[in-house]
mmCIF file of C-alpha atoms in Angstrom:
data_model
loop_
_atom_site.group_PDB
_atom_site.id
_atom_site.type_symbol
_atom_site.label_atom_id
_atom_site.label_comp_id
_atom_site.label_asym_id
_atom_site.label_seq_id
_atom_site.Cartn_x
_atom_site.Cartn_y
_atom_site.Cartn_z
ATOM 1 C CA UNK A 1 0.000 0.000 0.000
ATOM 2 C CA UNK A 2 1.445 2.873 -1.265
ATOM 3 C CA UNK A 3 2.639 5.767 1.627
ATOM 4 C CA UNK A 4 -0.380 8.561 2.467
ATOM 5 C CA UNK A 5 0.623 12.346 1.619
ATOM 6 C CA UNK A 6 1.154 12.809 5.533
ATOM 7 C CA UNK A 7 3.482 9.984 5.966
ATOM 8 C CA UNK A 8 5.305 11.280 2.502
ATOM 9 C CA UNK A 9 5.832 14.345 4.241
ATOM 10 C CA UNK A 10 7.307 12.597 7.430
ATOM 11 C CA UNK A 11 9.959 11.494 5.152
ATOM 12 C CA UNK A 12 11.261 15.094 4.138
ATOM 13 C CA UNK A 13 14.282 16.609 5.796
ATOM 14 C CA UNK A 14 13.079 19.802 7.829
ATOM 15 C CA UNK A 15 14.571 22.183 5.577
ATOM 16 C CA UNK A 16 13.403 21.194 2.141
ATOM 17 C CA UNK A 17 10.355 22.563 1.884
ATOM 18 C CA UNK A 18 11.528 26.052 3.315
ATOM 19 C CA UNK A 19 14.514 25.766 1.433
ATOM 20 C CA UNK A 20 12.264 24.856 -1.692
ATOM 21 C CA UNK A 21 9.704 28.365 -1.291
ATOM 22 C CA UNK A 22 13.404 29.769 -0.747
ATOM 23 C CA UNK A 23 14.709 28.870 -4.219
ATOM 24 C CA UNK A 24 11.595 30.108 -5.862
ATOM 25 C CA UNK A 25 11.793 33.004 -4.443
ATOM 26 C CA UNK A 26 15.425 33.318 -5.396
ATOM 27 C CA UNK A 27 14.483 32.747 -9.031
ATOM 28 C CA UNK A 28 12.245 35.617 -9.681
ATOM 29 C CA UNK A 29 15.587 37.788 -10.563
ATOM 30 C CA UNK A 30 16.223 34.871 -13.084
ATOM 31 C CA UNK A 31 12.753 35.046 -14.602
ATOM 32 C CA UNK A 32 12.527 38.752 -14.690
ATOM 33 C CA UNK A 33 16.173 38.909 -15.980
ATOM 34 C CA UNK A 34 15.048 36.984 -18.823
ATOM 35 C CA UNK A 35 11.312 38.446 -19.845
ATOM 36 C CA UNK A 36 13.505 41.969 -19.801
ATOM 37 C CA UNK A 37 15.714 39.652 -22.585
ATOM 38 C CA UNK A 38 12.546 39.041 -24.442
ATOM 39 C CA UNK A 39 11.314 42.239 -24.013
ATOM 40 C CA UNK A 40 14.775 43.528 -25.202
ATOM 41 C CA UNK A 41 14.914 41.335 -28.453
ATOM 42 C CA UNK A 42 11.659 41.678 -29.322
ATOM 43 C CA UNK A 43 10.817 37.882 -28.908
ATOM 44 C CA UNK A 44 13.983 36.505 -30.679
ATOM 45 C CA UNK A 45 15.369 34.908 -27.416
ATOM 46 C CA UNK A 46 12.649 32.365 -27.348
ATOM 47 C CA UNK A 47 14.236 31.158 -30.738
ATOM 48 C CA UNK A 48 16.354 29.648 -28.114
ATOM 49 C CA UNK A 49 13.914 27.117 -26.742
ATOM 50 C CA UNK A 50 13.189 24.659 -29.033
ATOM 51 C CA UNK A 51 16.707 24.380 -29.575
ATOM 52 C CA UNK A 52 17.413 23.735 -26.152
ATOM 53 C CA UNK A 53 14.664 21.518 -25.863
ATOM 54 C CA UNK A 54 16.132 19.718 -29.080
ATOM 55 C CA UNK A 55 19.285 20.031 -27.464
ATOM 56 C CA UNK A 56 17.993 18.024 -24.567
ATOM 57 C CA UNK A 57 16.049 15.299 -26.284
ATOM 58 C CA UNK A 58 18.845 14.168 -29.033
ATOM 59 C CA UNK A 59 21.291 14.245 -25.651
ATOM 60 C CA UNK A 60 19.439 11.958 -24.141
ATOM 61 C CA UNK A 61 18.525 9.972 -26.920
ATOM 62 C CA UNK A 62 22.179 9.557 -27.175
ATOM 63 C CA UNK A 63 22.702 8.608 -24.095
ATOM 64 C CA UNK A 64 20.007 6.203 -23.950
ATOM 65 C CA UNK A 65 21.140 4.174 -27.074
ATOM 66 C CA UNK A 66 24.843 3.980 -25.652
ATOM 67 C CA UNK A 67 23.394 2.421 -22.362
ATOM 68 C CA UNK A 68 20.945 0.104 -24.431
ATOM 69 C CA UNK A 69 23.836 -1.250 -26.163
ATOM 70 C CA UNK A 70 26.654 -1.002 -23.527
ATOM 71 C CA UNK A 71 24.794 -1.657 -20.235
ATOM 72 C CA UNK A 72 22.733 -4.505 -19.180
ATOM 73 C CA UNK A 73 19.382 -3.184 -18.609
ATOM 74 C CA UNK A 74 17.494 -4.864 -15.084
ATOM 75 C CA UNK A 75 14.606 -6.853 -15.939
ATOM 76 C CA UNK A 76 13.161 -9.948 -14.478
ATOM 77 C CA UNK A 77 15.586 -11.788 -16.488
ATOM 78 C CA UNK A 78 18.811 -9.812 -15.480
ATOM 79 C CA UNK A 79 19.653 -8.778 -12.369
ATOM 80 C CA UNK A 80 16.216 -9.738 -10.783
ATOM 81 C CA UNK A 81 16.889 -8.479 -7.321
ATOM 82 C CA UNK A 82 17.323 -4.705 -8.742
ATOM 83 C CA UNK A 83 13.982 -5.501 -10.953
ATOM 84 C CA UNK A 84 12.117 -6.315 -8.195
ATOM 85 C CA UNK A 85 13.337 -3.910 -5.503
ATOM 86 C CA UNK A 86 11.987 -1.364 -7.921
ATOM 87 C CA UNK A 87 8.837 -2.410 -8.056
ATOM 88 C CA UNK A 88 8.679 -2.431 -4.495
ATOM 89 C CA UNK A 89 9.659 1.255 -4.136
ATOM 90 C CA UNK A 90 7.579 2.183 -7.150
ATOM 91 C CA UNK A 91 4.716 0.686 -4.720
ATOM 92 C CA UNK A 92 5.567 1.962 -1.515
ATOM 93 C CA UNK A 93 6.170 5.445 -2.862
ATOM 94 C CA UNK A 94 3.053 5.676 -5.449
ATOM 95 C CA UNK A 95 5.023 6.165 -8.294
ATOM 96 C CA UNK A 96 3.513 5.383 -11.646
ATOM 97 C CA UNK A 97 5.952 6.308 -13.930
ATOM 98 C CA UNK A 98 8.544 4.225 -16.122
ATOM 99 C CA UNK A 99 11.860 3.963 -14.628
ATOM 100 C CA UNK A 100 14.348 2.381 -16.578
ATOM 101 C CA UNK A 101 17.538 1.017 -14.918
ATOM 102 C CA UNK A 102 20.914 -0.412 -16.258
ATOM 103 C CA UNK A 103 24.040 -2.208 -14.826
ATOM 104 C CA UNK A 104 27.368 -1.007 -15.538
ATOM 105 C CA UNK A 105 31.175 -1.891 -14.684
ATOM 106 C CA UNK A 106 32.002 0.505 -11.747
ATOM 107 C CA UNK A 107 34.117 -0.858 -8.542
ATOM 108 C CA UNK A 108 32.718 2.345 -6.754
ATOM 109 C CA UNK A 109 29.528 1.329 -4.264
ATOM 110 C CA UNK A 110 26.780 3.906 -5.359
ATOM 111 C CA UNK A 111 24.373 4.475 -8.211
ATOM 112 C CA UNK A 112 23.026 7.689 -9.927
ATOM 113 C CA UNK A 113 20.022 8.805 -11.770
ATOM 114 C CA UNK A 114 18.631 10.903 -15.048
ATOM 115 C CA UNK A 115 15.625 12.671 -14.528
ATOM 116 C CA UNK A 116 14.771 15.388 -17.413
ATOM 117 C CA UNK A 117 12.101 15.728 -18.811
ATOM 118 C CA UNK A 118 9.657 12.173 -19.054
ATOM 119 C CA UNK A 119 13.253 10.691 -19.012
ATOM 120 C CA UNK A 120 14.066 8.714 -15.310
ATOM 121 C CA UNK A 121 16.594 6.209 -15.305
ATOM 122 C CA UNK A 122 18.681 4.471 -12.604
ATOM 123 C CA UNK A 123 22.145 3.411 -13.202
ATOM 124 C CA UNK A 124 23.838 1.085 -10.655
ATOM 125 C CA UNK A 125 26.708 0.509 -10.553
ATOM 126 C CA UNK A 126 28.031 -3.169 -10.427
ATOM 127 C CA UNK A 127 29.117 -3.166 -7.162
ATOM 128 C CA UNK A 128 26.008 -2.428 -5.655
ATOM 129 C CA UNK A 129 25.130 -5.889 -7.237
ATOM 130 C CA UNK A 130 27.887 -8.240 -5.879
ATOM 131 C CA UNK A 131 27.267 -11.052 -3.302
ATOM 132 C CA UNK A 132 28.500 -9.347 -0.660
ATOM 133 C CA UNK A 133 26.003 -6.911 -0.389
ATOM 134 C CA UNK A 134 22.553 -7.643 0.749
ATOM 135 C CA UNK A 135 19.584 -7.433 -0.714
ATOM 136 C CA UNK A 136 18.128 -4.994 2.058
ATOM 137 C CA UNK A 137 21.055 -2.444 1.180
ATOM 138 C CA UNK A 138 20.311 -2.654 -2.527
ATOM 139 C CA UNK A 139 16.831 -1.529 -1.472
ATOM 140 C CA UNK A 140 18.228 1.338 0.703
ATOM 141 C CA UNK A 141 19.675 2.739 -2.352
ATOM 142 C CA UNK A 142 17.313 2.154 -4.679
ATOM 143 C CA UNK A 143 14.687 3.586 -2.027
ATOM 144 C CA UNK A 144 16.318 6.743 -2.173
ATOM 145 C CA UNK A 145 16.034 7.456 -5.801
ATOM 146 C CA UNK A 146 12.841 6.062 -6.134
ATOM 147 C CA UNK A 147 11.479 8.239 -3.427
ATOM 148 C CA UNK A 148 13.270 11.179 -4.515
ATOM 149 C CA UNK A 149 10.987 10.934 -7.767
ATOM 150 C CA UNK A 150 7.743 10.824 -5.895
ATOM 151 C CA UNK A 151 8.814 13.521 -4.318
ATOM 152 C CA UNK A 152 9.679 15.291 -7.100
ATOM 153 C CA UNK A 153 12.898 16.042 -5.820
ATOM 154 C CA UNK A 154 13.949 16.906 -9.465
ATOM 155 C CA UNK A 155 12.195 19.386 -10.731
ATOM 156 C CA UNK A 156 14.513 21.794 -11.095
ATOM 157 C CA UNK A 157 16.977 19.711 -13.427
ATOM 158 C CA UNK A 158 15.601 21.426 -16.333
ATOM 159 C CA UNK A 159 16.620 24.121 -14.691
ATOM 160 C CA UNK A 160 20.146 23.093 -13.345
ATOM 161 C CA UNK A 161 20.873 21.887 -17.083
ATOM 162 C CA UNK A 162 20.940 25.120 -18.139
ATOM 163 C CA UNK A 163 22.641 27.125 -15.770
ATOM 164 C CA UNK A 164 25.415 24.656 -15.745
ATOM 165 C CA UNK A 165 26.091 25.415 -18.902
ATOM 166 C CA UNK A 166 26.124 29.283 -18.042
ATOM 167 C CA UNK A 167 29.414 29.748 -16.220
ATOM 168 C CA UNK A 168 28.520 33.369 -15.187
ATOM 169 C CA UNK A 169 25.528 32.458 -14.203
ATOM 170 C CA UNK A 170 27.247 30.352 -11.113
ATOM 171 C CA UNK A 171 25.587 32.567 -8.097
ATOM 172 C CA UNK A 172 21.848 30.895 -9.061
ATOM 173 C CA UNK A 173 24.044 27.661 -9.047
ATOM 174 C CA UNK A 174 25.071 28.155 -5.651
ATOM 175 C CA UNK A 175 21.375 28.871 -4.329
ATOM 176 C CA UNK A 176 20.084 25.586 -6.242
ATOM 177 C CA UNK A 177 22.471 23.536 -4.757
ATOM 178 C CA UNK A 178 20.999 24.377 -0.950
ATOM 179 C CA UNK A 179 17.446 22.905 -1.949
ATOM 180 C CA UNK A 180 19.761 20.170 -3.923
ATOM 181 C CA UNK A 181 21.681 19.080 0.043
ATOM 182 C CA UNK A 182 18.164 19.349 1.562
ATOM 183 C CA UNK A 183 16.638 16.966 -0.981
ATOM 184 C CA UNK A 184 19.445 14.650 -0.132
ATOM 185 C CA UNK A 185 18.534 14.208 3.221
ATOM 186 C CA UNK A 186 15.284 13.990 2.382
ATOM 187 C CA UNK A 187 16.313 10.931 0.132
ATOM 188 C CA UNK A 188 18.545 9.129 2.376
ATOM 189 C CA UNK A 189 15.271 8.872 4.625
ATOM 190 C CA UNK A 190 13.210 7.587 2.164
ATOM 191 C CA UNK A 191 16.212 4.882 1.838
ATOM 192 C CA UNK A 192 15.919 3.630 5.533
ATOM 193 C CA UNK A 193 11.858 3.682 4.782
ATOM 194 C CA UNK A 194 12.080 1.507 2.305
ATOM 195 C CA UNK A 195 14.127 -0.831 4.706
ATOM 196 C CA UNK A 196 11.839 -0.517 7.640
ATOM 197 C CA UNK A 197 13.849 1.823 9.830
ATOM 198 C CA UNK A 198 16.699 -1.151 9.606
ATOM 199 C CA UNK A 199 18.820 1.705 10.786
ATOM 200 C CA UNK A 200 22.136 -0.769 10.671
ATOM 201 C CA UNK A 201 21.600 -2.047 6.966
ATOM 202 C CA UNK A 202 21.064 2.084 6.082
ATOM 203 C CA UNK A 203 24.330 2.968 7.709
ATOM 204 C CA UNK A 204 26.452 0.467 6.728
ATOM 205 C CA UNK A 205 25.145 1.351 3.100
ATOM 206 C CA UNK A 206 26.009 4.901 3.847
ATOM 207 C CA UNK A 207 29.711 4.116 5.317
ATOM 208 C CA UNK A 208 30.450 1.236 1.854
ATOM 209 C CA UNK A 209 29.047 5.044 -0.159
ATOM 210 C CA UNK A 210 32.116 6.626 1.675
ATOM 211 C CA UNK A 211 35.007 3.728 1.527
ATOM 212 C CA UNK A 212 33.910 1.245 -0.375
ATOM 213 C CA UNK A 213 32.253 -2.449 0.848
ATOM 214 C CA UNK A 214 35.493 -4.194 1.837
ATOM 215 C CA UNK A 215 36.314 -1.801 4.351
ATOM 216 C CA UNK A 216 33.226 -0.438 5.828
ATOM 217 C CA UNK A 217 32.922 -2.521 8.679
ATOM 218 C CA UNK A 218 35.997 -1.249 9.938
ATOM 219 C CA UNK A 219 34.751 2.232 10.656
ATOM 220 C CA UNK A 220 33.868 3.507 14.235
ATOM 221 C CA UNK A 221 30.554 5.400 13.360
ATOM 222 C CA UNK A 222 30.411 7.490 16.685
ATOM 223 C CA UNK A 223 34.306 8.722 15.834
ATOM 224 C CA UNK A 224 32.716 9.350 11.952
ATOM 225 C CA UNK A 225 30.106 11.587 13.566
ATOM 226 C CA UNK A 226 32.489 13.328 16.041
ATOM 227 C CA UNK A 227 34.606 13.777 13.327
ATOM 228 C CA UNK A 228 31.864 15.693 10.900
ATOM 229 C CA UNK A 229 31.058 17.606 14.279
ATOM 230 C CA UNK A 230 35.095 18.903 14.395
ATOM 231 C CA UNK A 231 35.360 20.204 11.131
ATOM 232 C CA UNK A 232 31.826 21.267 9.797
ATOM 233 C CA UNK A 233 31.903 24.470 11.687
ATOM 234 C CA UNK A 234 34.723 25.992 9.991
ATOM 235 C CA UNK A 235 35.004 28.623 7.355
ATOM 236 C CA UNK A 236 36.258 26.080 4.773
ATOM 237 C CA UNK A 237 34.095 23.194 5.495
ATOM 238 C CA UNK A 238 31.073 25.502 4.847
ATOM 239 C CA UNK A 239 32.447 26.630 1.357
ATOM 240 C CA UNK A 240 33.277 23.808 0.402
ATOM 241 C CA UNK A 241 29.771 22.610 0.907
ATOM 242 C CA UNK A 242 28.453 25.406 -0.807
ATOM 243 C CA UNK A 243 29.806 24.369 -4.062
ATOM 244 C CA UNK A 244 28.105 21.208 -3.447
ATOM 245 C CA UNK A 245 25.058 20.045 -4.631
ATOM 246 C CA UNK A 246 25.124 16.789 -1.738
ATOM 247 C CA UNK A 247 25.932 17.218 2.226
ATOM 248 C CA UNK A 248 29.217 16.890 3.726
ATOM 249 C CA UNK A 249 28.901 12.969 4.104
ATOM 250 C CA UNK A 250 29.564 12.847 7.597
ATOM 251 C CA UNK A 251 26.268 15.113 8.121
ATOM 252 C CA UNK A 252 24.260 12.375 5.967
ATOM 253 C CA UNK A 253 25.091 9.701 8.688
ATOM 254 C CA UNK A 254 24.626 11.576 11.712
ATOM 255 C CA UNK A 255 21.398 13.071 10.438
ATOM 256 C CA UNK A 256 19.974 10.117 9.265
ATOM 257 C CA UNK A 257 21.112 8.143 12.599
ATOM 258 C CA UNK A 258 19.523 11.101 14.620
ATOM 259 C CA UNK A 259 15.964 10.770 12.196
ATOM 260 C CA UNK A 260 16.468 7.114 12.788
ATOM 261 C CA UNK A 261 16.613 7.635 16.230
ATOM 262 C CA UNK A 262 13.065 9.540 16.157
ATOM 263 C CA UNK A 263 11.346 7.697 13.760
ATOM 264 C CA UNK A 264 12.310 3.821 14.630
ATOM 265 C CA UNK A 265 14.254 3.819 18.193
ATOM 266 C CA UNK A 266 13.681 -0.026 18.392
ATOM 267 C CA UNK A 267 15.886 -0.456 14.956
ATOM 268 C CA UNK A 268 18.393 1.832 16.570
ATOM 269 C CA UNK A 269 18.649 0.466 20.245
ATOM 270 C CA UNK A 270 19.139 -3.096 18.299
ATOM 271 C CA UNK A 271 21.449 -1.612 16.137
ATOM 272 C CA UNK A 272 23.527 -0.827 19.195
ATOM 273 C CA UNK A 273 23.408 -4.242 20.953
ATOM 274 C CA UNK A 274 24.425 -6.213 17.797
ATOM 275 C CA UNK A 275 27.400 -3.415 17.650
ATOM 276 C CA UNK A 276 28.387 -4.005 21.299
ATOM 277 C CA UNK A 277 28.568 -8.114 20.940
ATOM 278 C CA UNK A 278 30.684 -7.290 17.900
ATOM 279 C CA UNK A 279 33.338 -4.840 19.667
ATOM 280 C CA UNK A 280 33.933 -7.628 22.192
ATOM 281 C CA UNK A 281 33.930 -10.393 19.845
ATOM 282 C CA UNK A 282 37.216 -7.797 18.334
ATOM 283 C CA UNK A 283 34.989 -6.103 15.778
ATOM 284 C CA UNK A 284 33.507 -2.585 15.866
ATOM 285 C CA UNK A 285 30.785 -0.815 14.525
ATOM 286 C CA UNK A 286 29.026 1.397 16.758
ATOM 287 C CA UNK A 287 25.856 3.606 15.836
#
């Protein structure tokens, strides 16, 4: 049964929807900048949209036949887990639209998305896929995109397309990019949803995102947050998240431990007695 509007909202980071009203508001310069363009050229500037809008169809036309005949596309006949998984957010999120997904070679543990236009497609990336990873953290990640789309987390690509390809136009970049973190958050939520609250499975996901899946299980999540807590504050650490479109990583963990904490407490106080009969067995990972 798909989630209710209420329990949608739940999901979303605090500041996304301010930070959403925020970005609006931010691009009403951008809009009038650009009727006073129109105004200016007497109408010849919208020559430029359907060439854009050309632009963006034969790119991703491209781009689509290249994965068709390089990548392995998921289907119940290849890679069934992903297939299914998919479905299963698709469900759980209410989201009726086609969302095409493909395998390709890539040692890194993550996965990425295209959404323009009536275009969505997930890419994973073949590590997600390996034996060593479970099913339930497959469905973490794919949770996250999935959800992201219900949400309509993405309806500003069109938008970022463009400026991205206006380098003096990098200010409105900068603004995007703090709905962009928010949404992230948002998404990573959505993830642990999708898992039940299995607030282990969506942090050890989060910690193979930042090392990679053989090593993951050797970091000490408490000294990851402490360490996010250190450094975060400074000068640097917040401009170099402002040319970001994602959080610092080590914010993603603690605020999705802390939402975890809220949300599903019994997944979290388990969480921490598996973790404790590990540290004396010699292994250690504490939430």
């Amino acid at each position: 049964m798909p989630l209710s509007k209420n329990e949608m909202q739940e999901l979303r980071h605090p500041t996304e929807t301010p930070r959403f009203y925020i970005t609006l508001f931010v691009l009403i310069p951008f809009g009038f900048i650009t009727a006073l363009l129109t105004v200016a050229t007497f109408g010849t500037i919208l020559l430029l949209v359907p060439i854009i809008l050309f632009s963006l169809w034969f790119s991703l036309r491209l781009a689509i036949a290249h994965w068709m005949n390089n990548f392995v596309q998921v289907s119940a006949a290849s890679f069934p887990e992903a297939n299914d998984a998919i479905k299963e957010a698709k469900e759980l999120f209410g989201y009726n639209r086609t969302v095409e997904a493909y395998v390709h070679e890539d040692g890194s543990y993550n996965a990425s998305i295209l959404s323009l236009l009536n275009t969505k497609i997930l890419l994973l990336n073949s590590e997600l896929l390996k034996n060593e990873n479970t099913k339930d953290e497959l469905q973490f990640i794919v949770g996250r995109f999935v959800g992201a789309l219900a949400a309509k987390h993405f309806r500003f690509g069109w938008l970022q397309f463009f400026i991205n390809s206006v380098e003096k136009l990098l200010i409105f970049n900068i603004l995007l990019f703090r709905y962009e973190r928010a949404t992230k958050l948002s998404g990573d939520r959505m993830g642990l949803r999708m898992i039940d609250g299995n607030t282990r499975v969506a942090v050890r996901s989060m910690m193979k995102m930042a090392v990679g899946s053989e090593i993951a299980d050797r970091v000490n999540i408490r000294a990851y947050v402490a360490q996010g807590r250190k450094y975060n504050g400074s000068f640097f650490g917040w401009l170099a998240r402002a040319f970001s479109s994602f959080p610092h990583h080590c914010t993603r963990v603690s605020e999705l431990i802390v939402f975890a904490k809220q949300k599903y407490p019994s997944s979290v106080s388990a969480s921490r007695g598996r973790a404790r009969k590990r540290r004396v067995s010699g292994a250690g990972m504490a939430t």
